[in-house]
Short mmCIF file of C-alpha atoms in Angstrom, two decimals:
data_model
loop_
_atom_site.label_atom_id
_atom_site.label_comp_id
_atom_site.label_asym_id
_atom_site.label_seq_id
_atom_site.Cartn_x
_atom_site.Cartn_y
_atom_site.Cartn_z
CA ALA F 1 -98.05 -28.58 -100.38
CA ALA F 2 -96.28 -25.87 -102.35
CA ALA F 3 -93.87 -28.38 -103.85
CA PHE F 4 -96.77 -30.65 -104.81
CA ALA F 5 -98.66 -27.79 -106.43
CA LEU F 6 -95.60 -26.77 -108.40
CA LEU F 7 -95.22 -30.27 -109.76
CA THR F 8 -98.80 -30.28 -110.95
CA ALA F 9 -98.30 -26.87 -112.52
CA CYS F 10 -95.26 -28.02 -114.45
CA GLY F 11 -96.85 -31.27 -115.59
CA GLY F 12 -100.46 -30.20 -115.99
CA ASP F 13 -100.01 -28.83 -119.49
CA ALA F 14 -99.76 -32.40 -120.78
CA THR F 15 -103.47 -32.83 -120.09
CA ILE F 16 -104.37 -30.27 -122.74
CA ASN F 17 -101.35 -30.75 -125.00
CA ILE F 18 -103.19 -31.59 -128.22
CA ASN F 19 -102.94 -30.26 -131.73
CA GLY F 20 -100.73 -27.30 -131.11
CA GLN F 21 -100.87 -26.55 -127.37
CA ASP F 22 -97.38 -25.82 -126.12
CA PRO F 23 -95.84 -28.00 -123.42
CA THR F 24 -92.60 -27.25 -121.67
CA PRO F 25 -90.02 -28.23 -124.30
CA THR F 26 -87.93 -31.23 -123.33
CA GLY F 27 -84.81 -30.19 -125.23
CA PRO F 28 -82.38 -27.28 -124.80
CA THR F 29 -84.56 -24.80 -126.66
CA ALA F 30 -84.12 -21.80 -124.38
CA VAL F 31 -82.55 -19.03 -126.44
CA PRO F 32 -80.49 -16.16 -124.99
CA THR F 33 -82.42 -12.91 -125.26
CA ALA F 34 -79.70 -11.21 -127.29
CA SER F 35 -79.99 -13.78 -130.11
CA LEU F 36 -83.78 -13.91 -130.47
CA SER F 37 -85.24 -13.66 -133.95
CA PRO F 38 -87.92 -11.00 -134.61
CA LEU F 39 -90.64 -13.66 -134.36
CA GLN F 40 -89.22 -14.97 -131.09
CA GLN F 41 -88.97 -11.45 -129.67
CA SER F 42 -92.59 -10.68 -130.55
CA LEU F 43 -93.87 -13.96 -129.15
CA ALA F 44 -91.81 -13.67 -125.96
CA SER F 45 -93.22 -10.19 -125.38
CA ILE F 46 -96.77 -11.60 -125.19
CA VAL F 47 -96.47 -13.95 -122.23
CA LEU F 48 -96.41 -12.74 -118.65
CA GLN F 49 -93.28 -10.86 -117.58
CA PRO F 50 -91.73 -10.57 -114.09
CA ALA F 51 -93.01 -7.00 -113.84
CA ASP F 52 -96.59 -8.28 -114.28
CA LEU F 53 -96.37 -10.45 -111.17
CA PRO F 54 -95.66 -10.02 -107.47
CA ASP F 55 -92.02 -9.92 -106.40
CA GLY F 56 -90.73 -13.30 -105.32
CA LEU F 57 -91.51 -15.32 -108.46
CA ASP F 58 -88.42 -16.20 -110.48
CA SER F 59 -88.39 -17.25 -114.13
CA GLY F 60 -85.78 -18.43 -116.57
CA ALA F 61 -85.32 -17.58 -120.23
CA PRO F 62 -88.31 -18.28 -122.48
CA ASP F 63 -88.45 -21.75 -124.02
CA PHE F 64 -89.47 -21.87 -127.67
CA SER F 65 -91.00 -24.84 -129.48
CA THR F 66 -91.06 -25.28 -133.23
CA ASN F 67 -93.52 -27.62 -134.88
CA GLU F 68 -90.77 -30.24 -135.06
CA ASP F 69 -90.08 -29.85 -131.33
CA LEU F 70 -93.74 -30.26 -130.49
CA ALA F 71 -94.46 -33.22 -132.78
CA GLY F 72 -91.25 -35.14 -132.21
CA SER F 73 -91.49 -38.38 -134.17
CA ASP F 74 -95.27 -38.06 -134.65
CA LEU F 75 -95.54 -37.25 -138.35
CA VAL F 76 -99.34 -37.05 -138.21
CA MET F 77 -99.15 -34.35 -135.55
CA LEU F 78 -96.48 -32.50 -137.51
CA GLU F 79 -98.67 -32.52 -140.61
CA HIS F 80 -101.59 -31.18 -138.57
CA LEU F 81 -99.49 -28.38 -137.06
CA ILE F 82 -98.39 -27.33 -140.53
CA GLN F 83 -101.94 -27.56 -141.85
CA VAL F 84 -103.34 -25.24 -139.17
CA GLY F 85 -100.48 -22.78 -139.73
CA ARG F 86 -98.72 -22.97 -136.38
CA GLN F 87 -95.54 -20.89 -136.54
CA LEU F 88 -93.95 -21.00 -133.09
CA GLY F 89 -94.69 -21.46 -129.40
CA VAL F 90 -93.14 -20.05 -126.22
CA ASP F 91 -93.32 -21.11 -122.58
CA VAL F 92 -92.27 -19.30 -119.40
CA GLN F 93 -92.58 -20.71 -115.89
CA PHE F 94 -92.46 -18.74 -112.66
CA ILE F 95 -91.30 -20.47 -109.50
CA PRO F 96 -91.97 -19.07 -105.99
CA THR F 97 -88.98 -18.15 -103.85
CA ASP F 98 -88.54 -17.14 -100.21
CA ARG F 99 -88.96 -13.50 -101.31
CA LEU F 100 -92.65 -14.10 -101.94
CA GLU F 101 -94.83 -12.42 -99.30
CA ASP F 102 -96.15 -14.83 -96.68
CA ASP F 103 -99.76 -13.98 -97.47
CA ASN F 104 -99.36 -14.36 -101.24
CA PRO F 105 -101.25 -17.47 -102.45
CA LEU F 106 -99.04 -18.10 -105.51
CA ARG F 107 -97.23 -20.90 -103.69
CA GLY F 108 -97.50 -23.37 -106.55
CA GLY F 109 -96.05 -21.18 -109.26
CA LEU F 110 -97.37 -20.08 -112.61
CA GLN F 111 -96.97 -21.05 -116.25
CA SER F 112 -97.61 -18.75 -119.22
CA THR F 113 -97.49 -19.99 -122.82
CA ALA F 114 -98.46 -18.65 -126.23
CA SER F 115 -98.39 -19.93 -129.79
CA VAL F 116 -98.86 -17.96 -132.99
CA TYR F 117 -100.55 -19.08 -136.21
CA THR F 118 -100.66 -17.70 -139.72
CA SER F 119 -104.41 -17.07 -139.46
CA GLU F 120 -107.20 -16.71 -136.93
CA GLY F 121 -108.81 -19.81 -138.40
CA GLY F 122 -105.91 -22.06 -137.46
CA ALA F 123 -105.68 -20.63 -133.96
CA SER F 124 -109.44 -20.98 -133.50
CA GLN F 125 -109.46 -24.57 -134.72
CA THR F 126 -106.76 -25.65 -132.29
CA PHE F 127 -108.45 -23.71 -129.49
CA ARG F 128 -111.67 -25.64 -130.02
CA GLU F 129 -109.81 -28.96 -130.18
CA THR F 130 -107.96 -28.20 -126.97
CA ALA F 131 -111.08 -26.95 -125.20
CA ASP F 132 -113.01 -30.10 -126.11
CA GLU F 133 -110.17 -32.27 -124.85
CA ALA F 134 -109.93 -30.30 -121.61
CA ARG F 135 -113.65 -30.60 -120.91
CA ALA F 136 -113.56 -34.36 -121.54
CA ASN F 137 -110.37 -34.93 -119.57
CA ASP F 138 -110.35 -37.20 -116.49
CA TRP F 139 -108.91 -34.63 -114.07
CA GLU F 140 -109.18 -36.95 -111.07
CA ALA F 141 -106.81 -39.34 -112.81
CA ASN F 142 -104.39 -36.48 -113.45
CA TYR F 143 -104.42 -35.40 -109.81
CA PRO F 144 -104.88 -38.56 -107.73
CA SER F 145 -103.29 -36.96 -104.66
CA ILE F 146 -105.91 -34.21 -104.35
CA PRO F 147 -108.75 -35.36 -102.06
CA ASP F 148 -112.30 -34.27 -102.85
CA LEU F 149 -111.32 -32.84 -106.22
CA HIS F 150 -113.81 -30.66 -108.09
CA VAL F 151 -113.62 -29.11 -111.55
CA THR F 152 -115.59 -25.94 -112.24
CA GLU F 153 -115.87 -23.94 -115.43
CA ILE F 154 -115.35 -20.24 -114.66
CA GLU F 155 -117.50 -17.96 -116.80
CA GLN F 156 -115.15 -15.19 -117.92
CA ASP F 157 -114.58 -13.69 -121.38
CA ILE F 158 -110.90 -13.50 -122.35
CA GLY F 159 -109.82 -12.48 -125.83
CA ASP F 160 -111.93 -13.85 -128.68
CA GLU F 161 -112.49 -17.34 -127.24
CA SER F 162 -111.71 -18.80 -123.85
CA LEU F 163 -112.16 -21.74 -121.50
CA TRP F 164 -111.31 -21.55 -117.81
CA LEU F 165 -111.32 -24.73 -115.74
CA ARG F 166 -110.72 -24.39 -112.01
CA ILE F 167 -109.59 -27.49 -110.09
CA THR F 168 -110.10 -27.35 -106.33
CA GLY F 169 -109.30 -29.73 -103.51
CA LYS F 170 -107.73 -29.94 -100.09
CA ALA F 171 -103.96 -30.30 -99.81
CA GLU F 172 -103.33 -33.20 -97.45
CA CYS F 173 -102.02 -32.28 -94.00
CA THR F 174 -98.70 -33.60 -92.70
CA PHE F 175 -99.33 -33.18 -88.97
CA VAL F 176 -102.25 -32.79 -86.58
CA THR F 177 -102.24 -30.28 -83.73
CA THR F 178 -102.94 -31.89 -80.37
CA PRO F 179 -106.30 -30.53 -79.15
CA THR F 180 -106.21 -28.53 -75.92
CA PRO F 181 -109.29 -28.80 -73.62
CA ASP F 182 -111.14 -25.57 -73.02
CA GLU F 183 -111.99 -24.19 -69.57
CA ARG F 184 -114.87 -26.68 -69.29
CA GLY F 185 -112.66 -29.62 -70.19
CA VAL F 186 -114.15 -30.05 -73.65
CA VAL F 187 -111.59 -31.40 -76.11
CA PRO F 188 -111.98 -29.82 -79.58
CA THR F 189 -111.81 -31.85 -82.75
CA PRO F 190 -108.24 -32.33 -84.03
CA VAL F 191 -107.36 -30.06 -86.92
CA CYS F 192 -104.68 -30.15 -89.58
CA GLU F 193 -102.92 -26.84 -89.13
CA ASP F 194 -101.29 -26.96 -92.55
CA THR F 195 -104.31 -28.17 -94.52
CA LYS F 196 -104.85 -25.81 -97.44
CA LEU F 197 -107.38 -25.22 -100.15
CA LEU F 198 -105.47 -26.00 -103.34
CA ILE F 199 -106.65 -24.31 -106.53
CA ILE F 200 -105.21 -25.03 -109.97
CA ASP F 201 -106.51 -22.79 -112.73
CA ASN F 202 -106.19 -23.81 -116.38
CA VAL F 203 -107.05 -20.89 -118.65
CA ILE F 204 -107.05 -21.47 -122.42
CA PHE F 205 -107.83 -18.57 -124.73
CA ARG F 206 -107.43 -17.17 -128.21
CA SER F 207 -106.73 -13.58 -129.18
CA GLY F 208 -106.66 -13.11 -132.96
CA ARG F 209 -104.16 -15.57 -134.38
CA VAL F 210 -102.51 -16.25 -131.02
CA ARG F 211 -103.46 -18.93 -128.53
CA GLY F 212 -102.54 -18.43 -124.92
CA TYR F 213 -102.53 -20.63 -121.85
CA LEU F 214 -102.11 -19.91 -118.15
CA GLN F 215 -101.82 -22.39 -115.34
CA VAL F 216 -101.82 -20.87 -111.87
CA SER F 217 -101.48 -22.89 -108.66
CA THR F 218 -102.52 -21.21 -105.43
CA LEU F 219 -102.94 -22.18 -101.77
CA PHE F 220 -105.49 -20.72 -99.36
CA LEU F 221 -106.90 -21.36 -95.91
CA PRO F 222 -109.43 -24.22 -96.02
CA GLN F 223 -112.40 -21.92 -95.48
CA ALA F 224 -111.45 -19.51 -98.29
CA PRO F 225 -114.11 -18.87 -100.95
CA LEU F 226 -113.88 -21.12 -103.99
CA ASP F 227 -113.73 -18.06 -106.25
CA SER F 228 -110.58 -16.72 -104.56
CA TYR F 229 -108.06 -15.00 -106.85
CA VAL F 230 -110.34 -15.10 -109.90
CA THR F 231 -110.02 -11.34 -110.42
CA GLN F 232 -106.23 -11.44 -110.33
CA ILE F 233 -105.95 -14.34 -112.76
CA LYS F 234 -108.45 -12.70 -115.12
CA ALA F 235 -106.24 -9.59 -115.13
CA MET F 236 -103.18 -11.71 -116.00
CA ALA F 237 -104.96 -13.40 -118.89
CA ASP F 238 -106.27 -10.07 -120.18
CA ILE F 239 -102.71 -8.72 -120.26
CA VAL F 240 -101.58 -11.59 -122.48
CA ALA F 241 -104.66 -11.36 -124.72
CA LEU F 242 -104.16 -7.61 -125.25
CA ARG F 243 -100.47 -7.99 -126.03
CA ALA F 244 -101.25 -10.79 -128.49
CA ALA F 245 -103.70 -8.62 -130.41
CA GLU F 246 -101.16 -5.80 -130.60
CA ALA F 247 -98.12 -7.91 -131.49
CA PHE F 248 -99.84 -10.09 -134.10
CA PRO F 249 -102.71 -8.19 -135.72
CA SER F 250 -104.92 -10.30 -137.92
#
């Protein structure tokens, strides 16, 4: 289940990758920290850092995406990115390791991205475009392996504008425990011991002229509340939003 959730975390950004949202770059765009430009340093300082997260989540160097990286051969997209004033994007992914505490739900990993624009107007325009696309997206088609999938909009204020979509479903079990009769000989219903409640949070927000995005994949016991870990994810998003306002004042 953890491996499945990680795959959805890494690939899920494609579902809201429109008009400036930053996917994981496909080329060798990771830049050694020592050679970062001032803009890259400022942008990399915004996204979540290892110290912001529980021990046991490993990350690589930040991946940066220019407008040319993001648009590829799509000249219409490139023109739009230039028009809205997109300057640069950064992406960092955190992968769970065996150092992660057993009771920590961050089994699917975490992705933190940010992109900076020359003005609040450009960042706001692309936020609205991305939010509209996310609301209209066919999430069941994106996650066909999640039974009983539900999408809920979480009402939380993050930065200047935000949209939080929570995807929930049950991770399919791989084995069934053989029921043992009780003292009266009653055989209980078979249960999937490793069935989990899978939650994938997609949080899109704008803080000044910076747009941020978090995708967090967590696993819980099946009976866990559907609002599990909301407080912790809100705190993560607030960290990024505050740093964005400080690093790139309008």
